[in-house]
Amino acid sequence: MITGKNYIGQQISAQGNKTFKTFNPLLNAENPWKLTEATAEEVEEACNLATEAYKTYSRTSGVQKAKFLRAIAEEIEALGDMLLEVYQSESGLPNGRARGERKRTLGQLRDFADYVEAGDWVDASIDTAQPERHPIPKVDLRKMNIALGPVVVFGASNFPLAFSTAGGDTAAALAAGCPVIVKSHPMHAATGEMVASAVIKAAQQTSMPNGVFSNLNSSGIEVGQQLVLHPNIKAVGFTGSIKGGRALYDLAAQRKEPIPVFAEMGSINPIVLLPNALHNRAENIAKTYANSITLGTGQFCTNPGLILGVKSDGLTRFINTLAQEIIKVEPTCMLHPNIAGAYEAKKANALEQQGVKVLATYPEEVKPNHARQVVTTVEGETFLNNTTLHHEVFGPFSIVVQCEDETQLETVISKLEGQLTGTIISDENEINTKYNIVAALQNRVGRIIFNGVPTGVEVCPSMQHGGPYPATTDSRFTAVGVNSIKRFVRPFSFQSWPNELLPDELKNENPLGILRTVNGKTTNEPMNQ
Ligand code: NAP
């Protein structure tokens, strides 16, 4: 059942009188549920409960946290098809996508369960004492990762499940031992409430402390601001616009005690088309990219918004085929009228820029909230001189930049803002002669795809989903895969502690059997007493 209320820990609460509704973009009509915005008092209560919960939850064993995370996955599954129906009515996304995203969400929770149960993730490091060392005796030092404290997670508009209430950021923070307060995304707040109810049930079943999880509704920025400014909050996870992410990052930096904001924001994901590949298979590459640009109505952070090549017969054939193919794709629905409106406005702004030529735009009228895809082209020099063209147009939009030569191509790459991904389309061995281009691209992105498309983010430990600013606020971390736990921990050293008082991870006998670095050697053996 959808109550429209907030979860302040286990308590369902609706003290305020400000309400809002979500929107079905396919029907172009409001959804029936009335959501009540959290009040300042409810935000305060959630933060205080989270701090209380942190005292015990941060010390909860990996085995217990794993039970909690697996129970969340089971409870989300138990929500059945109703969750998918609500998801679809709040996003306009098709049933297949809803199923896929739920599967991914459950997989992420279970991956983290396995990861913290195994326990090696704490990076335990032990350097034993050398009392005989001259001239100064060496002390016993033992280090491991510990939970930062209560974390605020902002749900993403474009992933109502996998990057929202119990999505990657929440799973990572809970796995680390941090209580989580979700600022539910206003576009899919009913989906968020259903998932929140599953998390709360799982917390109760596995005896987690009250306040380990809260879910707050809001349709304006005040609740999020109050959360980020609250002294009890120790980190923030965010996925959304550069404007929103940067505002929260600046807010957190201005606090008396600044805290980290791990924001995943805009990216245009440059594609570099090398000459031999274009010469040999321009048409096939164009067909592949017509699909990638329009996938999910272009609403992926890895959408290919920028395609770079050196002028040639191959590039011309690529451009012509891309123009023909892209208009064959049937336009689809965007997530919300606001997202559709932002797409139209940003697209119009890009098209107004001097030197931008439209290659193709979907020619027919479309239903409300559906996006007409557009591909455009500019000269390399024009692109270099106009940074408006370097910014994300969130939706099915892409610019092909026609460079004069490889030197200009390298300059264009080196002038780009930070990106999540870059892609190189190359013929066999061609890349071997393009070291400068690869190096320039590596300098600007978090991941390079060789002969593929950037859309489709595998969830696994070797995935790097992050990149130099503004793709993310901290390129040292990933937002996808179990390593994303590192955002929500800090290293902590115990000096000269008695063995029995140390956490199990650092005890001589290694009762958890985890991999540790002991006096410079990696081992899962107990230490000689
Ligand atoms: P958004 O405007 O960045 O909002 C995301 C969340 O942050 C919302 O919950 C919003 O709260 C909150 N927020 C935004 N600005 C804030 C501020 N100054 N202070 C406190 N909270 C703030 O993103 P969105 O609504 O999800 O989508 C809008 C645009 O973001 C899209 O059109 C697209 O350009 C971009 N986007 C990019 C990606 C990507 O992966 N690259 C993904 C999603 C969205 P309220 O809504 O309650 O105000």
Coordinates of C-alpha atoms and ligand atoms in Angstrom, one line a residue:
M1 CA 0.0 0.0 0.0
I2 CA 1.2 3.5 -0.7
T3 CA 0.5 5.9 2.2
G4 CA 2.4 8.9 0.8
K5 CA 4.1 9.2 4.2
N6 CA 7.7 9.4 5.3
Y7 CA 9.7 6.7 7.1
I8 CA 11.5 8.2 10.1
G9 CA 13.2 5.0 11.0
Q10 CA 10.4 2.4 11.6
Q11 CA 7.8 5.1 12.2
I12 CA 5.5 6.2 9.4
S13 CA 5.1 9.9 9.7
A14 CA 3.3 12.8 7.9
Q15 CA 3.4 15.8 10.2
G16 CA 3.4 18.4 7.5
N17 CA 0.6 19.8 5.3
K18 CA 2.6 20.3 2.1
T19 CA 1.7 17.6 -0.4
F20 CA 2.6 16.7 -4.0
K21 CA 1.8 14.1 -6.6
T22 CA 4.0 12.3 -9.1
F23 CA 3.3 12.2 -12.8
N24 CA 2.6 9.6 -15.4
P25 CA 4.4 10.9 -18.5
L26 CA 2.9 8.3 -20.8
L27 CA -0.7 9.2 -19.8
N28 CA 0.3 12.8 -19.4
A29 CA -1.6 12.9 -16.2
E30 CA -0.9 13.0 -12.4
N31 CA -0.7 9.8 -10.5
P32 CA -3.3 9.3 -7.7
W33 CA -1.0 9.1 -4.7
K34 CA -0.6 12.2 -2.5
L35 CA 2.9 12.4 -1.0
T36 CA 3.5 14.4 2.2
E37 CA 6.7 16.5 2.4
A38 CA 8.9 15.9 5.4
T39 CA 8.9 18.8 7.8
A40 CA 12.0 20.3 9.4
E41 CA 11.1 18.4 12.6
E42 CA 10.9 15.1 10.8
V43 CA 14.3 15.8 9.1
E44 CA 15.8 16.5 12.6
E45 CA 14.3 13.3 14.0
A46 CA 15.6 11.2 11.1
C47 CA 19.1 12.6 11.6
N48 CA 19.0 12.0 15.4
L49 CA 17.8 8.5 15.0
A50 CA 20.5 7.8 12.4
T51 CA 23.2 9.0 14.8
E52 CA 21.8 6.7 17.6
A53 CA 21.7 3.8 15.1
Y54 CA 25.3 4.5 14.0
K55 CA 26.5 3.7 17.5
T56 CA 25.5 0.0 17.1
Y57 CA 25.2 -0.4 13.4
S58 CA 28.8 0.7 12.7
R59 CA 29.9 -2.2 14.8
T60 CA 27.5 -4.8 13.3
S61 CA 29.4 -7.8 11.9
G62 CA 29.8 -8.4 8.2
V63 CA 27.7 -11.5 8.6
Q64 CA 24.8 -9.6 10.1
K65 CA 25.0 -6.8 7.6
A66 CA 24.9 -9.4 4.8
K67 CA 21.7 -10.9 6.3
F68 CA 20.2 -7.4 6.3
L69 CA 21.2 -6.6 2.7
R70 CA 19.9 -10.0 1.5
A71 CA 16.6 -9.5 3.4
I72 CA 16.2 -6.1 1.6
A73 CA 16.6 -7.9 -1.7
E74 CA 14.0 -10.5 -0.7
E75 CA 11.5 -7.9 0.5
I76 CA 11.9 -5.9 -2.7
E77 CA 11.2 -9.1 -4.7
A78 CA 8.2 -9.8 -2.5
L79 CA 6.7 -6.4 -3.6
G80 CA 6.1 -8.3 -6.9
D81 CA 4.6 -6.8 -10.0
M82 CA 2.9 -3.9 -8.2
L83 CA 6.4 -2.3 -7.7
L84 CA 6.9 -2.5 -11.5
E85 CA 3.5 -1.0 -12.2
V86 CA 4.1 1.9 -9.9
Y87 CA 7.7 2.3 -11.3
Q88 CA 6.3 2.4 -14.8
S89 CA 3.5 4.9 -14.0
E90 CA 6.1 7.2 -12.4
S91 CA 8.7 7.0 -15.1
G92 CA 7.1 6.1 -18.4
L93 CA 9.8 3.4 -18.8
P94 CA 8.8 0.1 -20.3
N95 CA 8.2 -3.2 -18.4
G96 CA 11.4 -4.8 -19.7
R97 CA 13.5 -1.9 -18.4
A98 CA 11.6 -2.1 -15.0
R99 CA 12.3 -5.8 -14.7
G100 CA 16.0 -5.3 -15.7
E101 CA 16.5 -2.5 -13.3
R102 CA 14.9 -4.5 -10.4
K103 CA 17.2 -7.4 -11.2
R104 CA 20.2 -5.1 -11.2
T105 CA 19.1 -3.6 -7.8
L106 CA 18.7 -7.0 -6.2
G107 CA 22.0 -8.1 -7.7
Q108 CA 23.8 -5.0 -6.2
L109 CA 22.4 -5.7 -2.8
R110 CA 23.4 -9.3 -2.9
D111 CA 26.9 -8.5 -4.2
F112 CA 27.4 -6.2 -1.3
A113 CA 26.1 -8.9 1.1
D114 CA 28.8 -11.3 -0.3
Y115 CA 31.4 -8.7 -0.1
V116 CA 31.0 -7.7 3.5
E117 CA 30.4 -11.3 4.6
A118 CA 33.8 -12.2 3.1
G119 CA 35.2 -9.3 5.1
D120 CA 38.5 -8.7 3.2
W121 CA 37.1 -5.2 2.1
V122 CA 38.2 -3.6 5.4
D123 CA 41.8 -3.6 4.0
A124 CA 43.2 -4.8 7.4
S125 CA 46.9 -3.9 7.8
I126 CA 49.1 -4.9 10.7
D127 CA 52.6 -3.9 11.6
T128 CA 53.8 -5.6 14.8
A129 CA 55.9 -4.0 17.4
Q130 CA 59.7 -4.2 17.5
P131 CA 60.6 -3.2 21.1
E132 CA 64.2 -4.0 20.4
R133 CA 64.5 -1.5 17.5
H134 CA 67.2 1.1 17.8
P135 CA 67.3 4.0 18.4
I136 CA 63.5 4.1 18.8
P137 CA 61.4 1.0 19.5
K138 CA 58.6 0.4 16.9
V139 CA 55.0 0.4 18.2
D140 CA 52.3 -2.1 17.2
L141 CA 49.9 -0.5 14.6
R142 CA 46.8 -2.0 13.1
K143 CA 44.6 -0.3 10.5
M144 CA 41.2 -1.0 8.9
N145 CA 38.3 0.8 7.3
I146 CA 35.5 2.0 9.5
A147 CA 32.1 3.5 8.7
L148 CA 32.0 7.3 8.3
G149 CA 28.6 7.9 9.9
P150 CA 25.1 8.7 8.8
V151 CA 24.9 9.2 5.0
V152 CA 22.3 11.1 2.9
V153 CA 21.4 9.6 -0.5
F154 CA 19.6 11.6 -3.2
G155 CA 17.6 9.3 -5.5
A156 CA 18.3 9.7 -9.2
S157 CA 15.5 10.6 -11.6
N158 CA 16.7 8.2 -14.4
F159 CA 17.1 5.1 -12.2
P160 CA 14.1 4.8 -9.9
L161 CA 15.4 1.5 -8.5
A162 CA 19.1 1.0 -9.2
F163 CA 20.3 4.5 -8.2
S164 CA 17.6 5.5 -5.8
T165 CA 16.0 4.3 -2.5
A166 CA 17.8 0.9 -2.1
G167 CA 20.1 1.5 -5.1
G168 CA 23.9 1.5 -5.4
D169 CA 24.6 4.4 -3.0
T170 CA 22.3 3.1 -0.3
A171 CA 23.6 -0.5 -0.6
A172 CA 27.2 0.7 -0.4
A173 CA 26.6 2.9 2.6
L174 CA 24.7 0.2 4.5
A175 CA 27.3 -2.3 3.6
A176 CA 30.0 0.0 5.1
G177 CA 28.1 0.3 8.4
C178 CA 26.5 3.7 7.8
P179 CA 22.9 4.4 8.5
V180 CA 21.2 6.0 5.4
I181 CA 18.6 8.8 5.0
V182 CA 17.2 8.8 1.5
K183 CA 15.9 12.1 0.1
S184 CA 13.4 10.4 -2.2
H185 CA 13.3 11.7 -5.8
P186 CA 10.0 13.6 -6.2
M187 CA 9.4 12.1 -9.7
H188 CA 9.1 8.6 -8.3
A189 CA 8.3 9.1 -4.6
A190 CA 5.6 6.3 -4.5
T191 CA 8.1 3.8 -6.0
G192 CA 10.5 5.1 -3.3
E193 CA 8.0 4.5 -0.5
M194 CA 7.4 0.9 -1.6
V195 CA 11.1 0.2 -1.6
A196 CA 11.5 2.0 1.7
S197 CA 8.9 -0.2 3.2
A198 CA 10.9 -3.3 2.1
V199 CA 14.1 -1.9 3.7
I200 CA 12.3 -1.2 6.9
K201 CA 10.8 -4.7 7.0
A202 CA 14.2 -6.2 6.4
A203 CA 15.7 -4.1 9.1
Q204 CA 13.1 -5.3 11.6
Q205 CA 13.5 -9.0 10.5
T206 CA 17.3 -8.9 11.0
S207 CA 17.2 -6.8 14.3
M208 CA 18.9 -3.7 12.9
P209 CA 18.7 -0.6 15.1
N210 CA 15.8 1.8 14.5
G211 CA 17.1 4.7 12.4
V212 CA 19.4 2.6 10.3
F213 CA 17.2 3.7 7.4
S214 CA 14.8 6.6 6.8
N215 CA 13.0 7.8 3.7
L216 CA 11.9 11.5 3.3
N217 CA 9.6 12.9 0.7
S218 CA 10.1 16.4 -0.8
S219 CA 9.3 18.2 -4.0
G220 CA 11.6 21.2 -3.4
I221 CA 15.2 21.7 -2.4
E222 CA 14.7 22.6 1.3
V223 CA 14.7 19.1 2.7
G224 CA 17.8 18.2 0.8
Q225 CA 19.6 21.3 2.0
Q226 CA 18.6 20.7 5.6
L227 CA 19.9 17.2 5.4
V228 CA 23.3 18.2 3.9
L229 CA 23.7 21.0 6.5
H230 CA 22.8 18.8 9.4
P231 CA 25.8 18.3 11.7
N232 CA 25.0 14.6 12.2
I233 CA 25.4 13.8 8.5
K234 CA 28.9 12.7 7.5
A235 CA 28.6 12.1 3.7
V236 CA 26.3 12.5 0.7
G237 CA 25.6 10.4 -2.3
F238 CA 24.0 12.1 -5.3
T239 CA 23.1 11.4 -8.9
G240 CA 21.6 14.1 -11.1
S241 CA 22.4 17.4 -12.7
I242 CA 25.7 19.4 -12.5
K243 CA 23.7 22.3 -11.1
G244 CA 22.1 20.2 -8.3
G245 CA 25.2 18.3 -7.5
R246 CA 27.5 21.3 -7.4
A247 CA 25.0 23.2 -5.2
L248 CA 25.0 20.4 -2.7
Y249 CA 28.8 20.1 -2.9
D250 CA 29.3 23.8 -2.2
L251 CA 26.8 23.6 0.7
A252 CA 28.6 20.7 2.3
A253 CA 31.9 22.6 1.9
Q254 CA 30.5 25.6 3.7
R255 CA 29.5 23.7 6.8
K256 CA 31.5 24.3 10.0
E257 CA 32.5 20.6 9.5
P258 CA 32.8 20.1 5.7
I259 CA 31.7 16.6 4.5
P260 CA 32.3 14.7 1.3
V261 CA 29.6 14.9 -1.4
F262 CA 30.0 12.0 -3.9
A263 CA 28.0 13.4 -6.8
E264 CA 27.7 11.7 -10.2
M265 CA 26.6 14.4 -12.7
G266 CA 26.8 15.3 -16.3
S267 CA 28.8 13.5 -19.0
I268 CA 28.7 13.6 -22.8
N269 CA 30.9 10.5 -23.2
P270 CA 33.1 11.3 -26.3
I271 CA 33.4 8.7 -29.1
V272 CA 36.6 8.9 -31.1
L273 CA 36.3 7.4 -34.6
L274 CA 39.7 6.5 -36.0
P275 CA 40.3 6.8 -39.8
N276 CA 40.8 3.2 -40.8
A277 CA 37.7 2.0 -38.9
L278 CA 35.7 4.7 -40.6
H279 CA 37.1 3.8 -44.0
N280 CA 36.3 0.1 -43.6
R281 CA 32.9 0.1 -41.7
A282 CA 31.5 3.7 -41.4
E283 CA 27.9 2.4 -42.1
N284 CA 27.9 -0.3 -39.5
I285 CA 29.4 2.0 -36.8
A286 CA 26.7 4.6 -37.7
K287 CA 23.9 2.0 -37.3
T288 CA 25.2 1.0 -33.9
Y289 CA 25.4 4.6 -32.8
A290 CA 21.9 5.5 -34.0
N291 CA 20.7 2.8 -31.5
S292 CA 23.0 3.9 -28.6
I293 CA 22.1 7.6 -28.9
T294 CA 18.4 6.8 -28.6
L295 CA 18.6 4.0 -26.1
G296 CA 16.4 4.7 -23.0
T297 CA 15.4 8.0 -24.8
G298 CA 19.0 9.1 -24.3
Q299 CA 18.4 9.3 -20.5
F300 CA 21.6 7.5 -19.5
C301 CA 24.6 9.1 -17.9
T302 CA 26.7 7.2 -20.4
N303 CA 24.7 8.4 -23.5
P304 CA 27.1 9.2 -26.4
G305 CA 26.5 12.9 -26.8
L306 CA 29.7 13.7 -28.7
I307 CA 31.3 12.0 -31.7
L308 CA 34.7 13.0 -32.9
G309 CA 36.5 12.2 -36.2
V310 CA 38.9 13.7 -38.7
K311 CA 37.3 14.8 -42.0
S312 CA 37.4 12.1 -44.6
D313 CA 35.3 10.2 -47.0
G314 CA 34.7 7.6 -44.2
L315 CA 33.5 10.3 -41.8
T316 CA 31.1 11.7 -44.4
R317 CA 29.6 8.2 -45.0
F318 CA 29.3 7.8 -41.2
I319 CA 27.4 11.1 -40.9
N320 CA 25.1 10.3 -43.8
T321 CA 24.2 6.9 -42.5
L322 CA 23.7 8.2 -38.9
A323 CA 21.3 10.8 -40.3
Q324 CA 19.4 8.1 -42.2
E325 CA 19.3 5.6 -39.4
I326 CA 18.5 7.8 -36.4
I327 CA 15.1 9.0 -37.9
K328 CA 14.1 5.3 -38.2
V329 CA 14.0 5.0 -34.5
E330 CA 10.5 5.5 -33.0
P331 CA 10.6 8.3 -30.4
T332 CA 9.9 7.2 -26.8
C333 CA 8.7 8.8 -23.6
M334 CA 10.9 10.8 -21.3
L335 CA 10.8 10.4 -17.5
H336 CA 8.8 13.5 -16.7
P337 CA 7.5 16.7 -18.4
N338 CA 10.3 18.6 -16.6
I339 CA 13.0 16.4 -18.1
A340 CA 11.2 16.6 -21.5
G341 CA 11.1 20.4 -21.1
A342 CA 14.8 20.6 -20.1
Y343 CA 15.6 18.5 -23.2
E344 CA 13.8 20.8 -25.5
A345 CA 15.3 23.9 -23.9
K346 CA 18.9 22.6 -23.9
K347 CA 18.5 21.2 -27.5
A348 CA 17.2 24.5 -28.7
N349 CA 20.1 26.3 -27.1
A350 CA 22.6 24.0 -28.7
L351 CA 20.9 24.4 -32.2
E352 CA 21.0 28.2 -31.9
Q353 CA 24.8 28.2 -31.6
Q354 CA 26.7 29.5 -34.6
G355 CA 28.0 26.9 -36.9
V356 CA 25.8 24.0 -35.6
K357 CA 24.2 22.1 -38.5
V358 CA 21.3 19.7 -38.0
L359 CA 22.0 16.4 -39.7
A360 CA 18.7 14.8 -38.9
T361 CA 15.8 15.3 -36.6
Y362 CA 12.8 13.0 -36.2
P363 CA 10.4 14.5 -38.7
E364 CA 6.9 13.7 -37.3
E365 CA 5.0 15.2 -34.4
V366 CA 5.3 13.2 -31.3
K367 CA 3.1 12.4 -28.3
P368 CA 3.4 14.5 -25.1
N369 CA 6.6 14.0 -23.2
H370 CA 8.2 12.0 -26.1
A371 CA 11.6 13.2 -27.3
R372 CA 12.4 13.8 -31.0
Q373 CA 16.0 12.7 -31.5
V374 CA 18.5 15.0 -33.2
V375 CA 22.0 14.6 -34.5
T376 CA 24.1 17.7 -35.4
T377 CA 27.5 18.5 -36.7
V378 CA 30.1 21.3 -36.3
E379 CA 33.6 22.0 -37.4
G380 CA 36.4 21.3 -34.9
E381 CA 37.3 25.0 -34.7
T382 CA 33.7 26.0 -33.9
F383 CA 33.5 23.4 -31.2
L384 CA 36.8 24.5 -29.6
N385 CA 35.6 28.1 -29.5
N386 CA 32.2 27.5 -28.0
T387 CA 32.0 25.7 -24.6
T388 CA 28.2 25.7 -24.6
L389 CA 28.6 22.8 -27.1
H390 CA 30.6 20.9 -24.5
H391 CA 27.7 20.6 -22.1
E392 CA 25.2 17.7 -21.7
V393 CA 21.9 17.8 -23.5
F394 CA 20.1 15.1 -21.4
G395 CA 18.2 13.1 -24.0
P396 CA 18.6 11.6 -27.5
F397 CA 21.0 14.3 -28.8
S398 CA 24.5 14.0 -30.2
I399 CA 27.0 16.3 -32.0
V400 CA 29.5 15.0 -34.6
V401 CA 32.7 17.2 -34.5
Q402 CA 34.6 17.2 -37.8
C403 CA 38.2 17.9 -37.1
E404 CA 40.7 19.1 -39.7
D405 CA 43.5 16.7 -38.6
E406 CA 44.6 14.5 -35.8
T407 CA 46.3 17.4 -34.0
Q408 CA 43.0 19.2 -33.8
L409 CA 41.3 16.0 -32.7
E410 CA 43.8 15.7 -29.9
T411 CA 43.2 19.3 -28.9
V412 CA 39.4 18.8 -28.9
I413 CA 39.8 15.8 -26.6
S414 CA 42.2 17.6 -24.2
K415 CA 39.8 20.6 -23.9
L416 CA 36.8 18.5 -22.8
E417 CA 35.4 18.6 -19.3
G418 CA 35.8 15.4 -17.2
Q419 CA 33.7 12.5 -18.4
L420 CA 32.5 9.1 -17.2
T421 CA 33.5 7.3 -20.4
G422 CA 35.4 7.7 -23.6
T423 CA 35.2 5.2 -26.6
I424 CA 37.7 4.5 -29.3
I425 CA 36.5 2.9 -32.5
S426 CA 39.5 1.5 -34.2
D427 CA 40.6 -1.1 -36.7
E428 CA 42.9 -3.9 -35.5
N429 CA 46.3 -2.4 -34.7
E430 CA 45.2 1.1 -35.8
I431 CA 45.2 2.2 -32.1
N432 CA 48.9 1.3 -31.8
T433 CA 49.8 4.4 -33.8
K434 CA 47.5 6.8 -31.9
Y435 CA 49.1 6.8 -28.5
N436 CA 48.6 10.6 -28.1
I437 CA 44.9 10.3 -28.7
V438 CA 44.5 7.5 -26.2
A439 CA 46.6 9.4 -23.6
A440 CA 44.5 12.6 -24.1
L441 CA 41.3 10.6 -23.7
Q442 CA 42.6 8.7 -20.7
N443 CA 43.3 12.1 -19.1
R444 CA 39.6 13.2 -19.4
V445 CA 37.6 10.0 -18.6
G446 CA 37.1 7.2 -16.0
R447 CA 36.7 4.4 -18.5
I448 CA 37.7 3.8 -22.1
I449 CA 35.6 1.4 -24.2
F450 CA 37.4 -0.2 -27.2
N451 CA 35.1 -0.8 -30.2
G452 CA 31.8 -0.7 -28.4
V453 CA 29.2 1.7 -27.1
P454 CA 29.3 3.5 -23.7
T455 CA 25.6 2.7 -22.8
G456 CA 25.3 -0.4 -20.6
V457 CA 27.2 -0.3 -17.4
E458 CA 28.2 -3.7 -16.1
V459 CA 28.0 -4.0 -12.3
C460 CA 31.2 -5.8 -11.1
P461 CA 34.3 -5.0 -9.1
S462 CA 36.4 -3.9 -12.1
M463 CA 33.8 -1.3 -13.3
Q464 CA 35.0 2.3 -12.8
H465 CA 31.9 4.5 -13.0
G466 CA 33.2 7.9 -12.2
G467 CA 35.6 10.4 -13.8
P468 CA 37.2 13.8 -13.5
Y469 CA 34.9 16.7 -12.6
P470 CA 32.1 17.4 -13.5
A471 CA 31.4 13.7 -14.3
T472 CA 31.9 13.2 -10.6
T473 CA 33.0 15.4 -7.7
D474 CA 35.8 12.9 -6.8
S475 CA 37.4 10.8 -9.6
R476 CA 39.2 8.6 -7.1
F477 CA 36.0 6.6 -6.5
T478 CA 33.4 4.6 -8.4
A479 CA 29.6 4.8 -8.0
V480 CA 29.1 1.3 -9.4
G481 CA 30.3 -2.0 -8.1
V482 CA 31.4 -3.1 -4.6
N483 CA 34.4 -0.8 -4.5
S484 CA 31.9 2.1 -4.2
I485 CA 31.8 1.2 -0.5
K486 CA 35.1 3.1 -0.2
R487 CA 33.3 6.4 -0.4
F488 CA 31.6 5.8 2.9
V489 CA 34.6 4.6 5.1
R490 CA 37.7 6.1 6.5
P491 CA 40.9 4.3 7.5
F492 CA 41.5 4.1 11.3
S493 CA 44.6 2.9 13.2
F494 CA 44.7 1.2 16.6
Q495 CA 48.1 1.8 18.2
S496 CA 49.5 -0.6 21.0
W497 CA 46.0 -2.1 21.8
P498 CA 45.7 -5.3 23.7
N499 CA 44.7 -8.1 21.3
E500 CA 41.5 -8.9 23.1
L501 CA 40.2 -5.4 22.7
L502 CA 40.8 -5.2 19.0
P503 CA 38.0 -5.8 16.4
D504 CA 38.0 -9.3 15.1
E505 CA 39.5 -8.1 11.8
L506 CA 42.7 -7.1 13.5
K507 CA 43.1 -9.8 16.2
N508 CA 46.3 -12.0 16.1
E509 CA 44.3 -15.2 15.6
N510 CA 42.4 -13.7 12.6
P511 CA 39.1 -15.3 13.6
L512 CA 37.3 -14.1 10.4
G513 CA 40.0 -15.7 8.2
I514 CA 40.2 -12.5 6.1
L515 CA 43.1 -11.4 3.9
R516 CA 45.3 -9.0 5.7
T517 CA 48.7 -7.3 5.1
V518 CA 50.9 -8.4 8.1
N519 CA 54.3 -6.9 8.2
G520 CA 54.1 -6.2 4.5
K521 CA 52.9 -9.7 3.4
T522 CA 49.4 -10.5 2.3
T523 CA 48.0 -13.5 4.2
N524 CA 44.8 -14.9 5.7
E525 CA 46.7 -17.0 8.3
P526 CA 46.7 -16.3 12.0
M527 CA 49.8 -14.5 13.3
N528 CA 52.4 -16.3 15.4
Q529 CA 51.7 -15.4 19.0
Ligands
NAP1 P1 18.5 17.4 -10.3 O1 17.8 18.7 -10.6 O2 20.0 17.5 -10.1 O3 17.9 16.9 -8.9 C1 18.3 15.7 -8.3 C2 17.9 15.7 -6.8 O4 18.6 16.7 -6.2 C3 16.4 16.1 -6.6 O5 16.0 15.3 -5.6 C4 16.4 17.5 -6.3 O6 15.4 17.9 -5.4 C5 17.8 17.7 -5.6 N1 18.3 19.0 -5.7 C6 18.6 19.6 -6.9 N2 19.2 20.8 -6.7 C7 19.3 21.0 -5.3 C8 19.7 22.0 -4.5 N3 20.2 23.1 -5.0 N4 19.6 21.8 -3.1 C9 19.1 20.7 -2.6 N5 18.6 19.7 -3.4 C10 18.7 19.8 -4.7 O7 18.2 16.3 -11.3 P2 16.9 15.7 -11.8 O8 15.7 16.4 -11.3 O9 17.0 14.2 -11.4 O10 17.0 15.8 -13.3 C11 17.2 17.1 -13.9 C12 18.3 17.1 -14.9 O11 19.5 16.4 -14.3 C13 18.1 16.3 -16.1 O12 17.4 17.0 -17.1 C14 19.5 16.0 -16.6 O13 20.1 17.1 -17.2 C15 20.3 15.8 -15.3 N6 20.5 14.4 -15.0 C16 21.7 13.8 -15.4 C17 21.9 12.5 -15.1 C18 23.2 11.9 -15.6 O14 23.4 10.7 -15.3 N7 24.1 12.6 -16.3 C19 21.0 11.7 -14.4 C20 19.9 12.3 -14.0 C21 19.6 13.7 -14.2 P3 14.0 18.4 -5.8 O15 13.7 17.7 -7.1 O16 13.1 18.0 -4.7 O17 14.2 19.9 -6.0

